[in-house]
Tab-separated table of C-alpha atoms in Angstrom:
chain	number	residue	atom	x	y	z
L	975	MET	CA	0.000	0.000	0.000
L	976	ARG	CA	1.295	3.460	-0.897
L	977	ILE	CA	1.898	5.524	2.252
L	978	VAL	CA	2.488	9.273	2.446
L	979	VAL	CA	3.393	11.263	5.567
L	980	ILE	CA	2.484	14.971	5.705
L	981	ASN	CA	3.935	16.920	8.624
L	982	THR	CA	2.413	20.331	9.300
L	983	GLY	CA	3.878	23.200	11.285
L	984	THR	CA	5.668	26.393	10.395
L	985	GLU	CA	8.043	25.738	13.302
L	986	LEU	CA	9.359	22.679	11.448
L	987	LEU	CA	10.217	24.708	8.355
L	988	LEU	CA	11.850	27.460	10.426
L	989	GLY	CA	14.127	24.918	12.076
L	990	ASP	CA	12.782	25.670	15.555
L	991	VAL	CA	11.675	22.046	16.026
L	992	ILE	CA	13.360	18.887	14.724
L	993	ASN	CA	10.952	16.678	12.790
L	994	THR	CA	11.233	13.160	14.236
L	995	HIS	CA	7.880	11.864	12.988
L	996	LEU	CA	9.037	10.351	9.703
L	997	ALA	CA	11.663	8.140	11.360
L	998	PHE	CA	9.168	6.937	13.960
L	999	ILE	CA	6.283	6.257	11.573
L	1000	ALA	CA	8.532	4.582	8.995
L	1001	ARG	CA	9.857	2.151	11.606
L	1002	GLU	CA	6.390	1.409	12.922
L	1003	VAL	CA	4.782	0.636	9.570
L	1004	PHE	CA	7.757	-1.399	8.367
L	1005	GLU	CA	6.978	-3.964	11.050
L	1006	LEU	CA	3.611	-4.441	9.304
L	1007	GLY	CA	5.233	-5.003	5.921
L	1008	LEU	CA	4.660	-1.399	4.792
L	1009	ARG	CA	7.025	1.341	3.669
L	1010	VAL	CA	6.628	5.109	3.483
L	1011	GLU	CA	6.958	6.198	-0.147
L	1012	GLU	CA	6.792	9.956	0.305
L	1013	GLN	CA	7.054	12.611	2.988
L	1014	ARG	CA	6.503	16.335	2.873
L	1015	THR	CA	6.423	19.157	5.385
L	1016	VAL	CA	4.076	22.111	4.959
L	1017	PRO	CA	3.412	25.258	6.997
L	1018	ASP	CA	0.277	25.833	9.011
L	1019	GLY	CA	-2.563	27.116	6.847
L	1020	ARG	CA	-4.021	26.456	3.426
L	1021	ALA	CA	-0.889	24.641	2.246
L	1022	ILE	CA	-2.353	21.613	4.023
L	1023	ALA	CA	-5.224	21.474	1.530
L	1024	ASP	CA	-2.812	21.810	-1.396
L	1025	ALA	CA	-0.783	18.880	-0.081
L	1026	LEU	CA	-3.883	16.730	0.359
L	1027	GLY	CA	-5.001	17.485	-3.174
L	1028	GLU	CA	-1.629	16.456	-4.559
L	1029	VAL	CA	-1.110	13.208	-2.623
L	1030	PHE	CA	-4.650	11.817	-2.353
L	1031	PRO	CA	-4.770	10.466	-5.965
L	1032	ARG	CA	-1.622	8.343	-5.464
L	1033	ALA	CA	-1.817	7.403	-1.773
L	1034	GLU	CA	-3.688	4.635	-0.026
L	1035	ILE	CA	-2.763	5.691	3.522
L	1036	VAL	CA	-1.920	9.243	4.610
L	1037	PHE	CA	-0.592	10.239	8.022
L	1038	LEU	CA	-1.140	13.946	8.695
L	1039	THR	CA	0.581	15.265	11.830
L	1040	GLY	CA	0.137	18.513	13.772
L	1041	GLY	CA	-2.401	21.302	13.916
L	1042	LEU	CA	-4.935	19.625	16.210
L	1043	GLY	CA	-4.474	21.936	19.215
L	1044	PRO	CA	-6.605	24.804	20.536
L	1045	THR	CA	-4.838	27.849	19.040
L	1046	SER	CA	-5.733	29.858	15.943
L	1047	ASP	CA	-3.031	28.235	13.805
L	1048	ASP	CA	-4.330	24.729	14.594
L	1049	ILE	CA	-6.581	24.320	11.571
L	1050	THR	CA	-5.899	20.770	10.405
L	1051	ARG	CA	-9.365	19.533	11.411
L	1052	ASP	CA	-11.045	22.450	9.634
L	1053	VAL	CA	-9.000	22.073	6.458
L	1054	VAL	CA	-9.590	18.328	6.280
L	1055	ALA	CA	-13.335	18.654	6.895
L	1056	GLU	CA	-13.603	21.324	4.215
L	1057	PHE	CA	-11.529	19.315	1.749
L	1058	LEU	CA	-13.604	16.160	2.284
L	1059	LYS	CA	-16.846	18.176	2.323
L	1060	VAL	CA	-17.958	16.798	5.691
L	1061	GLU	CA	-19.234	18.635	8.745
L	1062	LEU	CA	-17.421	19.057	12.042
L	1063	SER	CA	-19.377	17.858	15.057
L	1064	GLU	CA	-18.591	18.131	18.744
L	1065	HIS	CA	-17.736	14.746	20.227
L	1066	ALA	CA	-19.238	14.468	23.713
L	1067	GLU	CA	-16.729	11.914	25.015
L	1068	VAL	CA	-13.778	13.983	23.821
L	1069	ARG	CA	-15.196	17.107	25.486
L	1070	GLU	CA	-15.629	15.187	28.729
L	1071	ALA	CA	-12.074	13.813	28.544
L	1072	ILE	CA	-10.672	17.320	28.001
L	1073	SER	CA	-12.700	18.693	30.901
L	1074	ASN	CA	-11.629	15.913	33.250
L	1075	ARG	CA	-7.958	16.267	32.314
L	1076	LEU	CA	-7.842	20.037	32.813
L	1077	THR	CA	-9.931	19.948	35.987
L	1078	LEU	CA	-7.617	17.367	37.521
L	1079	ARG	CA	-4.623	19.586	36.745
L	1080	ARG	CA	-6.437	22.778	37.793
L	1081	ILE	CA	-5.816	24.343	34.387
L	1082	PRO	CA	-8.168	27.115	33.190
L	1083	MET	CA	-10.475	26.199	30.301
L	1084	PRO	CA	-10.744	29.033	27.744
L	1085	ALA	CA	-13.425	28.727	25.087
L	1086	SER	CA	-10.821	27.896	22.420
L	1087	ILE	CA	-9.967	24.620	24.163
L	1088	TRP	CA	-13.205	23.042	22.980
L	1089	ARG	CA	-12.135	23.268	19.348
L	1090	GLN	CA	-10.265	20.058	20.049
L	1091	ALA	CA	-13.561	18.219	20.576
L	1092	GLN	CA	-14.618	18.929	16.987
L	1093	VAL	CA	-14.448	15.753	14.872
L	1094	PRO	CA	-15.197	15.397	11.143
L	1095	VAL	CA	-18.367	13.374	10.637
L	1096	GLY	CA	-17.469	9.764	9.908
L	1097	GLY	CA	-14.190	9.987	11.790
L	1098	GLU	CA	-13.074	7.598	14.537
L	1099	VAL	CA	-11.547	9.217	17.619
L	1100	LEU	CA	-8.085	8.036	18.676
L	1101	PRO	CA	-7.776	8.715	22.437
L	1102	ASN	CA	-4.893	10.865	23.647
L	1103	GLU	CA	-3.715	9.815	27.100
L	1104	ASN	CA	-0.916	12.385	27.081
L	1105	GLY	CA	-2.685	15.543	25.913
L	1106	THR	CA	-6.036	17.122	25.137
L	1107	ALA	CA	-6.145	16.836	21.330
L	1108	PRO	CA	-7.391	13.421	20.158
L	1109	GLY	CA	-6.265	11.831	16.947
L	1110	ILE	CA	-8.813	11.037	14.231
L	1111	TYR	CA	-9.030	8.192	11.725
L	1112	LEU	CA	-11.054	8.822	8.565
L	1113	PRO	CA	-11.639	5.663	6.509
L	1114	THR	CA	-11.188	5.607	2.764
L	1115	ASN	CA	-13.887	7.530	0.880
L	1116	VAL	CA	-15.467	8.663	4.144
L	1117	ASN	CA	-17.540	10.955	1.940
L	1118	PRO	CA	-18.496	8.938	-1.158
L	1119	LEU	CA	-18.535	12.166	-3.181
L	1120	VAL	CA	-14.814	12.822	-2.534
L	1121	ALA	CA	-12.251	10.113	-3.317
L	1122	SER	CA	-9.879	9.831	-0.372
L	1123	PRO	CA	-7.415	7.313	1.119
L	1124	HIS	CA	-7.313	6.117	4.701
L	1125	LEU	CA	-6.408	9.285	6.599
L	1126	PHE	CA	-4.938	9.519	10.100
L	1127	LEU	CA	-4.827	12.921	11.837
L	1128	LEU	CA	-2.240	12.768	14.603
L	1129	PRO	CA	-1.058	15.313	17.205
L	1130	GLY	CA	2.249	17.096	16.693
L	1131	PRO	CA	4.085	16.482	20.002
L	1132	PRO	CA	6.003	13.166	19.808
L	1133	ARG	CA	5.124	12.331	23.424
L	1134	GLU	CA	1.461	12.327	22.331
L	1135	LEU	CA	1.783	10.895	18.823
L	1136	GLN	CA	3.964	7.893	19.616
L	1137	PRO	CA	1.815	6.291	22.369
L	1138	MET	CA	-1.284	6.985	20.278
L	1139	PHE	CA	0.296	5.240	17.302
L	1140	HIS	CA	1.090	2.159	19.391
L	1141	ASP	CA	-2.283	2.001	21.130
L	1142	SER	CA	-4.729	3.068	18.405
L	1143	VAL	CA	-3.162	3.374	14.944
L	1144	ARG	CA	-1.429	0.009	14.767
L	1145	PRO	CA	-4.634	-1.956	15.491
L	1146	ILE	CA	-6.418	-0.075	12.697
L	1147	LEU	CA	-3.544	-0.690	10.292
L	1148	ARG	CA	-3.663	-4.408	11.033
L	1149	ARG	CA	-7.362	-4.291	10.192
L	1150	ILE	CA	-7.063	-2.426	6.894
L	1151	VAL	CA	-3.738	-3.678	5.521
L	1152	PRO	CA	-4.015	-6.833	3.402
L	1153	ALA	CA	-1.718	-9.740	4.086
L	1154	ALA	CA	1.500	-9.178	2.191
L	1155	ASP	CA	4.644	-11.087	1.451
L	1156	LYS	CA	6.948	-10.812	4.418
L	1157	ILE	CA	9.912	-8.480	3.998
L	1158	LEU	CA	12.886	-8.266	6.310
L	1159	MET	CA	15.442	-5.589	7.070
L	1160	ARG	CA	18.856	-6.195	8.575
L	1161	LYS	CA	21.188	-3.407	9.599
L	1162	PHE	CA	24.919	-3.607	10.271
L	1163	ARG	CA	26.747	-0.741	11.946
L	1164	ILE	CA	30.360	-0.383	10.827
L	1165	VAL	CA	33.070	1.659	12.570
L	1166	GLY	CA	36.418	2.931	11.338
L	1167	MET	CA	35.747	2.359	7.652
L	1168	GLY	CA	34.584	4.807	4.980
L	1169	GLU	CA	31.426	4.340	2.939
L	1170	SER	CA	33.283	3.774	-0.339
L	1171	VAL	CA	35.587	1.194	1.273
L	1172	VAL	CA	32.601	-0.664	2.701
L	1173	GLU	CA	30.903	-0.705	-0.702
L	1174	GLU	CA	34.079	-1.909	-2.391
L	1175	LYS	CA	34.426	-4.802	0.054
L	1176	LEU	CA	30.845	-5.896	-0.462
L	1177	GLY	CA	31.062	-5.258	-4.189
L	1178	SER	CA	28.825	-6.941	-6.692
L	1179	GLU	CA	28.357	-10.037	-4.533
L	1180	VAL	CA	25.543	-8.473	-2.514
L	1181	LEU	CA	24.114	-6.529	-5.439
L	1182	ALA	CA	23.792	-9.778	-7.403
L	1183	ILE	CA	21.379	-11.242	-4.850
L	1184	PRO	CA	17.808	-11.069	-6.254
L	1185	ASP	CA	14.865	-9.468	-4.414
L	1186	LEU	CA	17.183	-7.343	-2.307
L	1187	GLU	CA	17.675	-3.630	-1.699
L	1188	LEU	CA	21.109	-2.528	-0.484
L	1189	GLY	CA	21.655	0.879	1.107
L	1190	TYR	CA	24.254	2.848	3.059
L	1191	CYS	CA	24.087	5.667	5.598
L	1192	ALA	CA	27.361	7.378	6.548
L	1193	ARG	CA	28.161	9.435	9.647
L	1194	PRO	CA	31.513	10.573	11.059
L	1195	GLY	CA	33.443	7.400	11.795
L	1196	GLU	CA	30.515	5.086	11.048
L	1197	VAL	CA	28.612	3.534	8.157
L	1198	ASP	CA	25.304	1.692	8.345
L	1199	VAL	CA	24.777	-1.085	5.806
L	1200	ARG	CA	21.091	-1.874	5.274
L	1201	VAL	CA	19.584	-4.775	3.355
L	1202	VAL	CA	15.842	-5.067	2.749
L	1203	GLY	CA	13.948	-7.757	0.880
L	1204	ALA	CA	12.698	-11.318	0.847
L	1205	PRO	CA	13.819	-13.280	3.930
L	1206	ALA	CA	16.013	-15.726	2.005
L	1207	SER	CA	17.718	-12.892	0.123
L	1208	VAL	CA	18.328	-10.873	3.287
L	1209	GLU	CA	19.844	-13.848	5.075
L	1210	LYS	CA	22.107	-14.603	2.120
L	1211	ALA	CA	23.282	-10.979	2.048
L	1212	ALA	CA	23.841	-11.029	5.808
L	1213	ARG	CA	26.217	-13.967	5.479
L	1214	VAL	CA	28.261	-12.083	2.876
L	1215	ILE	CA	28.381	-8.917	4.994
L	1216	GLU	CA	29.423	-10.850	8.104
L	1217	ALA	CA	32.206	-12.575	6.190
L	1218	LYS	CA	33.543	-9.405	4.559
L	1219	LEU	CA	33.200	-6.930	7.426
L	1220	SER	CA	33.115	-9.015	10.592
L	1221	GLU	CA	35.741	-7.155	12.661
L	1222	ALA	CA	34.368	-3.732	11.741
L	1223	ILE	CA	30.745	-4.573	12.661
L	1224	PHE	CA	30.038	-3.254	16.136
L	1225	SER	CA	26.262	-3.677	16.177
L	1226	ARG	CA	23.456	-5.367	14.297
L	1227	GLN	CA	20.729	-3.149	15.694
L	1228	ASP	CA	20.082	0.545	16.412
L	1229	GLU	CA	22.834	0.889	18.993
L	1230	GLN	CA	25.490	3.567	19.408
L	1231	LEU	CA	29.112	2.545	19.916
L	1232	ALA	CA	29.128	4.167	23.354
L	1233	GLU	CA	26.040	2.127	24.308
L	1234	LEU	CA	27.813	-1.075	23.328
L	1235	ILE	CA	30.866	-0.104	25.397
L	1236	VAL	CA	28.801	0.641	28.507
L	1237	LYS	CA	26.750	-2.536	28.139
L	1238	THR	CA	29.819	-4.730	27.617
L	1239	LEU	CA	31.800	-3.210	30.495
L	1240	SER	CA	28.787	-3.530	32.776
L	1241	ALA	CA	28.337	-7.206	31.890
L	1242	ARG	CA	32.035	-7.817	32.637
L	1243	CYS	CA	31.955	-5.754	35.869
L	1244	GLU	CA	34.758	-3.595	34.475
L	1245	THR	CA	35.333	0.141	34.724
L	1246	LEU	CA	36.536	2.996	32.537
L	1247	ALA	CA	38.341	6.320	32.831
L	1248	ILE	CA	39.087	8.797	30.046
L	1249	ALA	CA	41.937	11.256	29.496
L	1250	GLU	CA	41.218	13.768	26.726
L	1251	SER	CA	43.091	16.542	25.041
L	1252	CYS	CA	41.935	17.176	21.470
L	1253	THR	CA	38.428	15.742	22.012
L	1254	GLY	CA	37.784	18.222	24.825
L	1255	GLY	CA	35.374	16.075	26.846
L	1256	LEU	CA	33.403	14.604	23.922
L	1257	LEU	CA	34.353	11.043	24.843
L	1258	ALA	CA	33.101	11.460	28.398
L	1259	HIS	CA	29.948	13.094	27.039
L	1260	LYS	CA	29.242	10.115	24.772
L	1261	ILE	CA	29.719	7.626	27.589
L	1262	THR	CA	27.673	9.537	30.171
L	1263	ASN	CA	24.820	9.977	27.682
L	1264	VAL	CA	24.184	6.237	28.012
L	1265	PRO	CA	21.783	5.162	30.787
L	1266	GLY	CA	23.651	3.025	33.290
L	1267	ALA	CA	27.025	4.648	32.594
L	1268	SER	CA	27.511	5.354	36.297
L	1269	ALA	CA	28.079	1.641	36.865
L	1270	VAL	CA	31.213	1.638	34.711
L	1271	PHE	CA	32.494	5.201	34.279
L	1272	ARG	CA	34.715	6.447	37.109
L	1273	GLY	CA	35.713	9.828	35.695
L	1274	GLY	CA	37.525	11.808	33.061
L	1275	PHE	CA	40.389	14.267	32.670
L	1276	VAL	CA	40.268	17.050	30.075
L	1277	THR	CA	43.956	17.966	30.059
L	1278	TYR	CA	44.044	20.454	27.210
L	1279	SER	CA	47.309	22.134	28.182
L	1280	ASN	CA	50.722	20.565	28.628
L	1281	GLU	CA	50.878	21.748	32.231
L	1282	GLU	CA	47.613	19.992	33.035
L	1283	LYS	CA	48.822	16.769	31.428
L	1284	ILE	CA	51.844	16.931	33.717
L	1285	ARG	CA	49.898	17.919	36.856
L	1286	ALA	CA	46.797	15.719	36.549
L	1287	LEU	CA	48.138	12.647	34.740
L	1288	ASP	CA	51.826	12.584	35.674
L	1289	VAL	CA	52.942	12.868	32.058
L	1290	SER	CA	56.641	13.630	32.185
L	1291	ARG	CA	57.782	17.058	31.051
L	1292	ALA	CA	60.745	15.371	29.378
L	1293	ALA	CA	58.424	13.270	27.186
L	1294	ILE	CA	56.497	16.351	26.075
L	1295	GLU	CA	59.692	18.265	25.318
L	1296	LYS	CA	61.279	15.349	23.446
L	1297	PHE	CA	58.307	13.949	21.525
L	1298	GLY	CA	55.716	16.736	21.679
L	1299	ALA	CA	52.272	16.735	23.266
L	1300	VAL	CA	50.881	15.063	20.128
L	1301	SER	CA	52.832	11.816	20.170
L	1302	ASP	CA	52.471	8.147	20.983
L	1303	ALA	CA	54.630	8.596	24.086
L	1304	VAL	CA	52.339	11.258	25.544
L	1305	ALA	CA	49.111	9.456	24.567
L	1306	ILE	CA	50.366	6.301	26.282
L	1307	ALA	CA	51.430	8.272	29.371
L	1308	MET	CA	48.011	9.937	29.543
L	1309	ALA	CA	46.181	6.605	29.386
L	1310	GLN	CA	48.475	5.047	31.962
L	1311	GLY	CA	48.143	8.090	34.215
L	1312	ALA	CA	44.342	7.913	34.102
L	1313	LEU	CA	44.489	4.185	34.832
L	1314	ALA	CA	46.774	4.692	37.838
L	1315	HIS	CA	44.866	7.657	39.299
L	1316	THR	CA	41.423	6.035	39.126
L	1317	GLY	CA	42.104	2.333	39.593
L	1318	VAL	CA	39.853	1.365	36.699
L	1319	THR	CA	40.059	-1.630	34.384
L	1320	HIS	CA	40.537	0.443	31.228
L	1321	ALA	CA	41.595	4.002	30.395
L	1322	ILE	CA	41.584	5.623	26.966
L	1323	ALA	CA	43.389	8.809	25.962
L	1324	THR	CA	43.380	11.188	22.991
L	1325	THR	CA	45.869	13.841	21.876
L	1326	GLY	CA	45.951	15.474	18.468
L	1327	ILE	CA	45.945	18.611	16.301
L	1328	ALA	CA	42.399	19.730	15.495
L	1329	GLY	CA	43.464	22.806	13.508
L	1330	PRO	CA	43.082	24.931	11.571
L	1331	GLY	CA	46.493	26.010	12.949
L	1332	GLY	CA	49.185	24.238	14.931
L	1333	GLY	CA	50.306	21.672	12.388
L	1334	THR	CA	53.859	21.038	11.164
L	1335	LYS	CA	55.370	19.181	8.235
L	1336	GLU	CA	56.016	16.168	10.458
L	1337	LYS	CA	52.652	16.420	12.244
L	1338	PRO	CA	50.111	18.148	10.003
L	1339	VAL	CA	46.658	19.265	11.152
L	1340	GLY	CA	44.537	16.172	11.677
L	1341	THR	CA	47.259	14.045	13.287
L	1342	VAL	CA	45.969	12.083	16.284
L	1343	PHE	CA	47.229	9.512	18.758
L	1344	VAL	CA	44.714	7.363	20.642
L	1345	ALA	CA	45.898	5.131	23.475
L	1346	LEU	CA	44.332	2.390	25.577
L	1347	ALA	CA	45.746	1.198	28.900
L	1348	SER	CA	44.122	-1.845	30.495
L	1349	GLU	CA	44.752	-3.825	33.633
L	1350	GLY	CA	46.797	-6.903	32.760
L	1351	HIS	CA	47.331	-5.923	29.091
L	1352	PRO	CA	50.044	-4.063	27.170
L	1353	THR	CA	49.156	-0.441	26.429
L	1354	LEU	CA	48.071	0.123	22.834
L	1355	CYS	CA	48.435	3.274	20.764
L	1356	ARG	CA	46.916	4.007	17.357
L	1357	LYS	CA	48.023	6.870	15.106
L	1358	VAL	CA	45.344	8.201	12.749
L	1359	PHE	CA	44.932	11.193	10.457
L	1360	PHE	CA	41.702	13.200	10.086
L	1361	PRO	CA	42.283	16.438	8.123
L	1362	THR	CA	38.784	17.912	8.473
L	1363	ASP	CA	36.882	20.599	10.403
L	1364	ARG	CA	37.221	20.668	14.191
L	1365	GLU	CA	33.788	19.269	15.047
L	1366	THR	CA	34.045	16.351	12.615
L	1367	PHE	CA	37.639	15.777	13.746
L	1368	LYS	CA	36.516	15.370	17.345
L	1369	GLU	CA	33.733	12.963	16.360
L	1370	LEU	CA	36.121	10.827	14.324
L	1371	VAL	CA	38.712	10.710	17.097
L	1372	ALA	CA	36.079	9.785	19.678
L	1373	GLN	CA	34.879	6.907	17.496
L	1374	GLN	CA	38.459	5.684	17.051
L	1375	ALA	CA	39.027	5.713	20.796
L	1376	LEU	CA	35.828	3.813	21.551
L	1377	ASP	CA	36.587	1.326	18.794
L	1378	LEU	CA	40.050	0.685	20.199
L	1379	LEU	CA	38.421	-0.317	23.471
L	1380	ARG	CA	35.688	-2.326	21.719
L	1381	ARG	CA	38.255	-4.496	19.983
L	1382	ARG	CA	39.921	-5.315	23.298
L	1383	LEU	CA	36.631	-6.439	24.836
L	1384	PRO	CA	35.625	-9.971	23.709
């Protein structure tokens, strides 16, 4: 079935709010064997009607988000009713639910609030347990005089839309979607390898598999490889990908590298400390963004200056003077200093030249040393080169550091 998502809201087009609805809805419908074929974002107002007129002839299911609230710019219900040539009628149960919710919270009830109880005739109310504006489902050709697909009107706030989708929309979709051939999707998250290198390794072997779609999504330091298709084809492709990229695959699900590190260390009852120079605290930020990080992360040192490396981590002044702050000797000393000061199982360290200045012929901008010191293991150090902007540089270095630790953990 052809699915279109229309997101409304001028705030989305101004960049004030990040639009997360497409990613959520696409994942939800995929589990039912469906895929979103088109998405568009339109401002509040009459542009909604224009979008409906354009997509209705080619869509079988339309999800329309936003514009169901009580303010003057919330006109989705009105536009849809006018477009479908149906009346709006106050829904007694919705009005009662709004009244009960606001009374319980001792919130004033201005007259405009009751606009949310207006429902197009023929529509099915989708209860909203997390707000006052209900969703509405309008079945195909709800007005026989106006050809229309299945239409779902959903609230804009994700904290309202997502529970509503799980509780009310999915059951309706199961009812209206015909049984279809099962399709699978497998995702492989790759670290430390560029998109073109990944594609070259997989080559024509995966592309030659019938009934299969192969796709890539690149981010700093990572590449996602995605295969979608018939179950047998997906499994055949997965075997090829595992064989070609096994050591670089850090996850086979939607999992960040830092999440994997925290989960693995927690399972092993091991701990981590971090000593950072060029990454400026980004590594610690990534780790502490993971729920449960407190069980494994003891602390971090952001030793940006040479003096702080010497004072906080016991890096020798002689090593800095002889080899320079950006060197394998200093990276190793930083990791070992963090390990000794905190008593952890593992300590990782970063030192490099982010630029745009500070490089030399021997150590140009982008030069980095990443070290890993672990209890009972020799200290490792990896030299890498990332000549890019400062923000991307820091992301790439952080991924390298986490990957160095990942490869040490079985």
